[in-house]
Short mmCIF file of C-alpha atoms in Angstrom, two decimals:
data_model
loop_
_atom_site.label_atom_id
_atom_site.label_comp_id
_atom_site.label_asym_id
_atom_site.label_seq_id
_atom_site.Cartn_x
_atom_site.Cartn_y
_atom_site.Cartn_z
CA MET M 867 -119.32 82.87 -101.96
CA ALA M 868 -118.45 86.03 -100.61
CA LYS M 869 -116.97 86.32 -97.21
CA ARG M 870 -119.05 87.67 -93.95
CA ASP M 871 -117.81 91.09 -92.68
CA TYR M 872 -114.76 90.47 -90.06
CA TYR M 873 -116.46 92.79 -87.32
CA GLU M 874 -119.93 90.74 -87.79
CA VAL M 875 -118.27 87.73 -87.65
CA LEU M 876 -116.96 88.59 -84.23
CA GLY M 877 -120.19 90.67 -83.53
CA VAL M 878 -118.11 93.83 -82.52
CA PRO M 879 -118.55 97.39 -83.95
CA ARG M 880 -116.13 98.95 -86.32
CA ASN M 881 -114.69 101.23 -83.70
CA ALA M 882 -113.99 98.02 -81.26
CA ASP M 883 -110.66 98.74 -79.16
CA GLU M 884 -108.15 95.63 -78.70
CA MET M 885 -109.62 94.19 -75.50
CA THR M 886 -113.24 94.12 -77.10
CA ILE M 887 -111.97 92.41 -79.98
CA LYS M 888 -109.97 89.66 -77.70
CA LYS M 889 -113.05 88.96 -75.55
CA ALA M 890 -115.39 88.49 -78.24
CA TYR M 891 -113.02 86.09 -80.00
CA ARG M 892 -112.34 84.04 -76.76
CA ARG M 893 -115.97 83.85 -76.32
CA LEU M 894 -116.87 82.42 -79.53
CA ALA M 895 -113.80 80.30 -79.84
CA ARG M 896 -114.88 78.35 -76.74
CA ALA M 897 -118.15 78.11 -78.37
CA TYR M 898 -117.17 76.62 -81.83
CA HIS M 899 -114.05 74.76 -81.02
CA PRO M 900 -114.03 71.41 -82.49
CA ASP M 901 -113.25 69.47 -79.39
CA VAL M 902 -116.20 70.76 -77.86
CA ASN M 903 -118.54 69.96 -80.69
CA ARG M 904 -117.32 67.01 -82.19
CA ASP M 905 -120.60 65.95 -83.68
CA ASP M 906 -121.29 69.48 -85.47
CA PRO M 907 -119.17 69.95 -88.58
CA GLU M 908 -120.43 73.53 -88.83
CA SER M 909 -118.78 74.48 -85.95
CA GLU M 910 -115.34 73.71 -87.39
CA GLU M 911 -116.16 75.97 -90.08
CA LYS M 912 -117.44 78.65 -87.73
CA PHE M 913 -114.28 78.41 -85.64
CA LYS M 914 -111.99 78.87 -88.68
CA GLU M 915 -114.09 82.05 -89.61
CA VAL M 916 -114.03 83.36 -86.25
CA THR M 917 -110.15 82.73 -86.03
CA GLU M 918 -109.50 84.39 -89.39
CA ALA M 919 -111.57 87.32 -88.33
CA TYR M 920 -109.42 87.71 -85.05
CA GLU M 921 -106.05 87.27 -86.94
CA ILE M 922 -106.76 90.33 -89.09
CA LEU M 923 -108.68 92.45 -86.64
CA SER M 924 -106.07 91.98 -83.81
CA ASP M 925 -103.09 92.99 -85.87
CA PRO M 926 -103.16 96.90 -86.11
CA GLN M 927 -101.74 97.02 -89.52
CA LYS M 928 -103.76 94.22 -90.87
CA ARG M 929 -106.62 96.03 -89.50
CA GLN M 930 -105.90 99.34 -91.01
CA ARG M 931 -105.35 97.45 -94.54
CA TYR M 932 -108.74 95.60 -94.19
CA ASP M 933 -110.61 98.57 -93.25
CA GLN M 934 -109.35 100.54 -96.03
CA PHE M 935 -109.57 98.02 -98.85
CA GLY M 936 -111.71 95.30 -97.32
CA GLN M 937 -111.25 91.72 -98.69
CA LEU M 938 -109.73 93.03 -101.56
CA GLY M 939 -106.38 93.24 -99.65
CA TYR M 940 -106.34 89.45 -98.30
CA GLU M 941 -107.83 87.32 -100.90
CA GLU M 942 -105.35 84.83 -102.21
CA SER M 943 -106.94 85.09 -105.91
CA ARG M 944 -107.12 88.81 -106.48
CA TYR M 945 -108.40 90.54 -109.72
CA ARG M 946 -105.86 90.21 -112.45
CA SER M 947 -105.91 92.88 -115.02
CA PRO M 948 -106.30 91.85 -118.89
CA PHE M 949 -103.06 94.02 -119.25
CA GLY M 950 -100.91 91.33 -117.60
CA PHE M 951 -100.14 93.14 -114.34
CA ASP M 952 -102.18 93.08 -110.71
CA THR M 953 -104.59 95.57 -110.32
CA PHE M 954 -103.99 96.20 -106.62
CA ASP M 955 -100.31 96.06 -107.00
CA MET M 956 -100.37 98.71 -109.36
CA PHE M 957 -102.62 101.08 -107.80
CA GLY M 958 -100.86 100.60 -104.51
CA ASP M 959 -97.41 101.38 -106.12
CA VAL M 960 -99.07 104.62 -107.55
CA PHE M 961 -100.09 105.25 -103.89
CA ASN M 962 -96.53 104.71 -102.42
CA MET M 963 -94.98 106.90 -104.81
CA PHE M 964 -97.09 110.10 -103.90
CA PHE M 965 -97.84 109.47 -100.61
CA GLY M 966 -95.86 106.72 -99.01
CA SER M 967 -96.92 103.42 -97.87
CA PRO M 968 -99.04 103.63 -94.49
CA PHE M 969 -98.30 99.91 -93.90
CA ALA M 970 -94.54 100.03 -94.35
CA THR M 971 -92.44 99.43 -91.23
CA GLY M 972 -88.95 99.84 -92.56
CA THR M 973 -86.74 96.98 -92.62
CA ARG M 974 -88.52 93.50 -91.76
CA THR M 975 -86.60 91.68 -89.53
CA ARG M 976 -87.38 87.91 -88.38
CA PRO M 977 -84.32 86.78 -86.81
CA SER M 978 -86.08 83.36 -85.64
CA SER M 979 -89.12 81.87 -86.22
CA ARG M 980 -91.43 79.44 -84.25
CA GLY M 981 -91.11 75.72 -84.75
CA SER M 982 -94.24 73.84 -86.27
CA ASP M 983 -96.57 71.85 -83.89
CA ALA M 984 -96.19 68.15 -84.05
CA GLY M 985 -98.83 65.29 -83.61
CA ILE M 986 -98.85 61.75 -82.42
CA THR M 987 -101.37 59.05 -81.32
CA THR M 988 -100.94 56.93 -78.24
CA VAL M 989 -103.20 54.04 -77.54
CA ILE M 990 -104.30 52.87 -74.19
CA THR M 991 -106.64 50.30 -72.42
CA PHE M 992 -110.11 51.02 -71.12
CA GLU M 993 -108.79 50.73 -67.39
CA GLU M 994 -105.94 52.99 -68.22
CA ALA M 995 -108.49 55.53 -69.48
CA ALA M 996 -110.79 55.16 -66.43
CA PHE M 997 -107.80 55.70 -63.92
CA GLY M 998 -105.12 57.34 -65.87
CA THR M 999 -101.71 56.34 -66.61
CA GLN M 1000 -98.21 57.14 -67.63
CA LYS M 1001 -97.24 56.13 -71.44
CA GLU M 1002 -93.65 56.41 -73.02
CA ILE M 1003 -93.99 57.61 -76.76
CA SER M 1004 -91.29 57.76 -79.46
CA LEU M 1005 -90.87 60.87 -81.19
CA GLU M 1006 -89.05 62.01 -84.51
CA SER M 1007 -88.94 65.64 -84.24
CA GLN M 1008 -86.69 68.76 -85.26
CA VAL M 1009 -84.76 69.88 -82.22
CA ARG M 1010 -82.00 72.59 -81.87
CA CYS M 1011 -78.86 71.76 -83.68
CA PRO M 1012 -75.99 70.61 -80.96
CA GLY M 1013 -73.37 72.06 -83.45
CA CYS M 1014 -74.51 75.61 -83.46
CA ASN M 1015 -77.16 75.39 -80.52
CA GLY M 1016 -79.59 76.40 -82.89
CA ARG M 1017 -77.83 79.66 -84.42
CA GLY M 1018 -77.29 78.01 -87.74
CA SER M 1019 -73.57 79.47 -88.24
CA ALA M 1020 -70.59 77.46 -88.08
CA GLY M 1021 -68.17 78.38 -85.17
CA ASP M 1022 -67.70 81.89 -84.41
CA ALA M 1023 -69.21 82.96 -87.71
CA GLY M 1024 -71.91 85.33 -87.59
CA LEU M 1025 -74.45 87.18 -89.87
CA ILE M 1026 -73.63 89.41 -92.48
CA GLN M 1027 -75.52 92.06 -94.63
CA CYS M 1028 -77.47 90.39 -96.98
CA PRO M 1029 -75.83 91.21 -100.52
CA GLN M 1030 -79.23 91.03 -102.55
CA CYS M 1031 -81.15 93.60 -100.66
CA TRP M 1032 -78.00 95.32 -99.00
CA GLY M 1033 -79.45 94.78 -95.40
CA THR M 1034 -82.49 96.28 -96.00
CA GLY M 1035 -84.67 93.16 -96.37
CA GLN M 1036 -86.63 94.40 -99.54
CA VAL M 1037 -85.72 94.47 -103.02
CA ARG M 1038 -87.20 97.23 -105.56
CA ILE M 1039 -88.63 96.09 -108.46
CA HIS M 1040 -89.42 98.11 -111.67
CA LYS M 1041 -92.75 97.69 -113.46
CA ARG M 1042 -93.58 98.97 -116.84
CA THR M 1043 -97.38 99.25 -117.37
CA ILE M 1044 -99.71 101.19 -119.49
CA LEU M 1045 -99.60 103.90 -116.93
CA GLY M 1046 -96.08 104.42 -116.83
CA ASP M 1047 -92.98 102.91 -115.05
CA PHE M 1048 -93.40 102.22 -111.59
CA VAL M 1049 -91.33 100.96 -108.61
CA SER M 1050 -92.36 98.36 -105.78
CA SER M 1051 -90.78 96.87 -102.83
CA HIS M 1052 -90.91 93.11 -102.05
CA THR M 1053 -89.39 90.86 -99.53
CA CYS M 1054 -85.96 89.75 -100.38
CA SER M 1055 -85.97 86.26 -101.33
CA GLN M 1056 -82.32 85.34 -100.02
CA CYS M 1057 -82.52 86.49 -96.40
CA GLU M 1058 -86.41 86.39 -96.29
CA GLY M 1059 -86.69 89.91 -95.32
CA ARG M 1060 -83.90 89.88 -92.42
CA GLY M 1061 -81.53 91.77 -94.26
CA GLU M 1062 -79.02 89.40 -93.13
CA VAL M 1063 -77.43 85.96 -93.78
CA ILE M 1064 -75.58 83.65 -92.55
CA GLU M 1065 -71.51 84.08 -93.59
CA ARG M 1066 -70.63 80.31 -92.85
CA PRO M 1067 -73.63 78.23 -92.23
CA CYS M 1068 -73.60 75.30 -89.89
CA PRO M 1069 -72.62 72.11 -91.58
CA GLU M 1070 -74.63 69.82 -89.50
CA CYS M 1071 -77.93 71.87 -89.83
CA ARG M 1072 -77.08 73.44 -93.00
CA GLY M 1073 -77.97 76.96 -91.55
CA THR M 1074 -81.21 76.10 -90.47
CA GLY M 1075 -80.45 75.67 -86.52
CA ARG M 1076 -82.45 72.57 -86.40
CA VAL M 1077 -81.76 68.77 -86.91
CA THR M 1078 -83.95 65.79 -87.03
CA GLN M 1079 -83.90 63.40 -83.91
CA LYS M 1080 -85.42 60.45 -82.38
CA SER M 1081 -86.30 60.57 -78.78
CA LYS M 1082 -88.78 59.16 -76.20
CA LEU M 1083 -90.86 61.09 -73.93
CA ARG M 1084 -93.10 59.93 -70.90
CA ILE M 1085 -96.54 61.61 -70.77
CA ASP M 1086 -99.48 61.60 -68.06
CA ILE M 1087 -102.62 60.52 -69.13
CA PRO M 1088 -105.35 61.81 -66.69
CA ALA M 1089 -108.03 59.78 -65.35
CA GLY M 1090 -111.34 60.06 -67.17
CA ILE M 1091 -110.04 60.79 -70.46
CA SER M 1092 -112.21 59.40 -73.53
CA SER M 1093 -111.17 58.20 -77.03
CA GLY M 1094 -110.36 60.98 -79.53
CA SER M 1095 -109.27 63.47 -76.86
CA ARG M 1096 -105.93 65.45 -77.35
CA LEU M 1097 -103.46 66.50 -74.91
CA LYS M 1098 -101.09 69.46 -75.44
CA LEU M 1099 -97.53 69.50 -74.60
CA SER M 1100 -96.37 72.91 -74.71
CA GLN M 1101 -93.22 73.51 -76.57
CA LYS M 1102 -92.57 69.49 -77.21
CA GLY M 1103 -92.94 70.17 -81.00
CA ASN M 1104 -90.27 71.12 -83.55
CA ALA M 1105 -87.49 73.49 -82.85
CA GLY M 1106 -87.89 76.77 -84.23
CA PHE M 1107 -85.92 78.24 -87.23
CA ARG M 1108 -82.57 79.49 -86.13
CA GLY M 1109 -83.23 79.33 -82.47
CA GLY M 1110 -86.92 79.94 -82.28
CA GLU M 1111 -88.99 78.68 -79.66
CA TYR M 1112 -90.40 74.97 -80.00
CA GLY M 1113 -93.85 74.33 -80.99
CA ASP M 1114 -96.26 72.32 -78.98
CA LEU M 1115 -96.78 68.73 -79.07
CA TYR M 1116 -100.35 67.29 -79.73
CA VAL M 1117 -101.05 63.62 -78.47
CA ALA M 1118 -104.40 62.26 -79.60
CA VAL M 1119 -105.50 59.27 -77.31
CA GLU M 1120 -107.16 56.24 -78.64
CA VAL M 1121 -108.81 54.10 -76.02
CA LEU M 1122 -109.10 50.29 -76.93
CA PRO M 1123 -112.67 48.40 -76.66
CA HIS M 1124 -113.35 46.31 -73.64
CA GLU M 1125 -114.12 42.98 -73.56
CA ILE M 1126 -117.10 43.45 -71.12
CA PHE M 1127 -117.51 47.16 -70.60
CA THR M 1128 -118.78 50.05 -72.78
CA ARG M 1129 -118.95 53.64 -71.78
CA ASP M 1130 -121.57 56.09 -72.26
CA GLY M 1131 -119.92 59.43 -70.72
CA TYR M 1132 -118.71 58.84 -67.30
CA ASP M 1133 -121.11 55.53 -66.91
CA VAL M 1134 -119.80 52.09 -67.75
CA LEU M 1135 -122.33 49.86 -69.03
CA SER M 1136 -122.34 46.03 -69.03
CA GLU M 1137 -124.67 43.11 -69.43
CA GLU M 1138 -125.28 40.25 -67.22
CA LYS M 1139 -127.40 36.91 -67.74
CA ILE M 1140 -129.59 35.26 -65.30
CA SER M 1141 -131.65 32.28 -65.26
CA ILE M 1142 -135.36 31.95 -65.36
CA SER M 1143 -135.33 31.01 -61.75
CA GLN M 1144 -132.99 34.16 -60.50
CA ALA M 1145 -135.52 36.34 -62.55
CA ALA M 1146 -138.37 34.82 -61.24
CA LEU M 1147 -137.46 34.26 -57.53
CA GLY M 1148 -134.69 37.15 -56.99
CA ALA M 1149 -131.12 36.34 -56.37
CA GLU M 1150 -127.57 37.61 -55.47
CA ILE M 1151 -125.00 37.30 -58.17
CA GLU M 1152 -121.52 38.49 -58.67
CA VAL M 1153 -120.71 41.08 -61.47
CA MET M 1154 -117.26 42.37 -62.48
CA THR M 1155 -116.41 46.32 -62.26
CA LEU M 1156 -113.69 48.47 -62.73
CA ASP M 1157 -113.00 47.91 -59.14
CA GLY M 1158 -113.22 44.32 -58.97
CA PRO M 1159 -116.13 42.01 -58.21
CA GLU M 1160 -119.21 43.40 -56.56
CA ARG M 1161 -122.21 41.72 -55.16
CA LEU M 1162 -125.66 42.51 -57.29
CA TYR M 1163 -128.99 41.87 -55.85
CA ILE M 1164 -131.90 40.91 -58.01
CA SER M 1165 -135.64 41.68 -57.42
CA PRO M 1166 -138.14 38.74 -57.69
CA GLY M 1167 -139.94 39.45 -61.00
CA THR M 1168 -137.21 40.91 -62.87
CA GLN M 1169 -137.65 41.14 -66.64
CA THR M 1170 -134.83 41.28 -69.66
CA GLY M 1171 -133.76 44.75 -70.07
CA GLU M 1172 -134.15 45.91 -66.74
CA THR M 1173 -131.11 47.83 -65.55
CA ILE M 1174 -129.46 48.08 -61.89
CA LYS M 1175 -127.16 51.02 -60.94
CA LEU M 1176 -124.30 50.73 -59.19
CA ARG M 1177 -123.26 54.20 -57.80
CA ARG M 1178 -120.08 55.72 -58.22
CA LYS M 1179 -118.63 52.55 -59.81
CA GLY M 1180 -118.12 54.30 -63.34
CA ILE M 1181 -115.50 56.42 -64.94
CA PRO M 1182 -113.62 59.08 -62.60
CA HIS M 1183 -114.58 62.55 -63.65
CA LEU M 1184 -111.81 64.13 -65.79
CA ASN M 1185 -111.71 67.49 -63.27
CA GLY M 1186 -110.98 64.76 -60.44
CA HIS M 1187 -114.42 65.29 -58.76
CA GLY M 1188 -116.48 62.29 -58.49
CA ARG M 1189 -117.31 59.38 -60.52
CA GLY M 1190 -120.04 57.87 -62.86
CA ASN M 1191 -121.88 54.85 -62.31
CA HIS M 1192 -121.87 51.53 -63.32
CA GLN M 1193 -125.18 50.27 -65.16
CA VAL M 1194 -125.76 46.52 -65.56
CA ARG M 1195 -128.27 45.57 -67.93
CA LEU M 1196 -130.06 42.18 -66.92
CA VAL M 1197 -130.80 39.55 -69.69
CA VAL M 1198 -132.84 36.51 -68.90
CA GLU M 1199 -131.50 33.44 -70.41
CA THR M 1200 -133.88 30.70 -71.46
CA PRO M 1201 -132.60 27.25 -70.71
CA LYS M 1202 -131.90 24.59 -73.34
CA ASP M 1203 -131.23 20.61 -73.16
CA LEU M 1204 -133.79 20.21 -70.06
CA SER M 1205 -133.68 17.14 -68.16
CA SER M 1206 -136.84 15.35 -67.81
CA GLU M 1207 -137.14 16.23 -64.42
CA GLU M 1208 -136.87 19.88 -65.19
CA ILE M 1209 -139.41 19.33 -68.03
CA LYS M 1210 -141.93 17.75 -65.56
CA LEU M 1211 -141.12 20.71 -63.09
CA LEU M 1212 -141.89 23.33 -65.77
CA ARG M 1213 -145.09 21.60 -67.04
CA ARG M 1214 -146.34 21.45 -63.49
CA LEU M 1215 -145.70 25.16 -62.91
CA ALA M 1216 -147.63 25.73 -66.45
CA GLU M 1217 -150.66 23.71 -64.98
CA ILE M 1218 -150.69 25.77 -61.97
CA ARG M 1219 -150.65 28.89 -63.88
CA ARG M 1220 -152.89 27.63 -66.58
CA GLU M 1221 -150.67 28.23 -69.69
CA ASN M 1222 -150.46 26.28 -72.46
CA VAL M 1223 -147.15 24.87 -73.17
CA GLY M 1224 -145.39 22.37 -75.57
CA ASP M 1225 -144.09 18.92 -74.46
CA GLY M 1226 -140.49 20.04 -74.01
CA THR M 1227 -138.91 18.04 -76.99
CA PRO M 1228 -137.25 19.25 -79.88
CA ASP M 1229 -139.52 17.58 -82.34
CA PHE M 1230 -142.59 19.64 -80.79
CA LEU M 1231 -142.41 22.38 -83.34
CA GLN M 1232 -142.43 19.44 -86.23
CA LYS M 1233 -145.66 18.13 -84.70
CA ILE M 1234 -147.40 21.33 -84.90
CA LYS M 1235 -146.55 22.00 -88.28
CA SER M 1236 -148.03 18.31 -89.52
CA VAL M 1237 -151.22 19.18 -88.09
CA PHE M 1238 -151.72 22.35 -90.67
CA ARG M 1239 -150.57 20.17 -93.56
#
């Protein structure tokens, strides 16, 4: 399937400036973010599409190449010529030979690179999710090498010119095609475009500037958090390559189910059984809430399924303002194993109300069935 035009994806004109592109991306990223649209799988694809468009159009060099060549310059599976060479590279090489590359920036140096993000899951109770808590988590991540402080070199040894590319970060490759011989430049594989290599790599990290380490970290979990939420801890992820900044740590929160309560947004739901007498005559009972026992008043004539709301006894709002409610669903419980006195009283009630009832014995149903045999 052909990809949509990146300008169309962001909803901006082709002459849009950097600020217009950034504003469009922020608006669409918020609208399609997976954390906001957990029940809409299409939103994740739209979010990826918006992010891809912004990645290209926010970079002047990538945008210039996109404007000139379109998707051809960025597809992983580009058209391959039947003659055995890359069609796009060939014409790019010819263009560079006569006019110079409009995208060349000289030696590409990347002395360091940002570390990757890390992820971990922590499990908390229903009450901890409601009121917030602190958790200690165990991590195994990459940290800056203590032996070289992230430099990657041993002792005072420094960087030397790469012997493969002679410090340019690029290697020139000769290609022989049906149109003649061409020369192209590619990133040096030995120094990865940096133009320099470590003279004597650190023996602890082998030149990477980072080592794997186990550690413990205490994190604050805010009140009102829900299961499936993710917390972002900036620069608590993996160390960067050769002194690069740390990535971020994402903590996924899983909330254990409760024996009594369930959750609906910021409301707490529970179920309470009451007797026929309490339902008919009304009563005052005690129910359990997140804050402890609470008195609940039942009106006469209450039916199964009716709900009583305890205001501001639910989950605290994540922003710190207000709380949800606690909704108690009432279930009228029919008594079993009645005593003879209880049967007499109920039969008397049935007579007063002119209701047709059984005799209250377990074999009553069998007697009814025998009549129709």
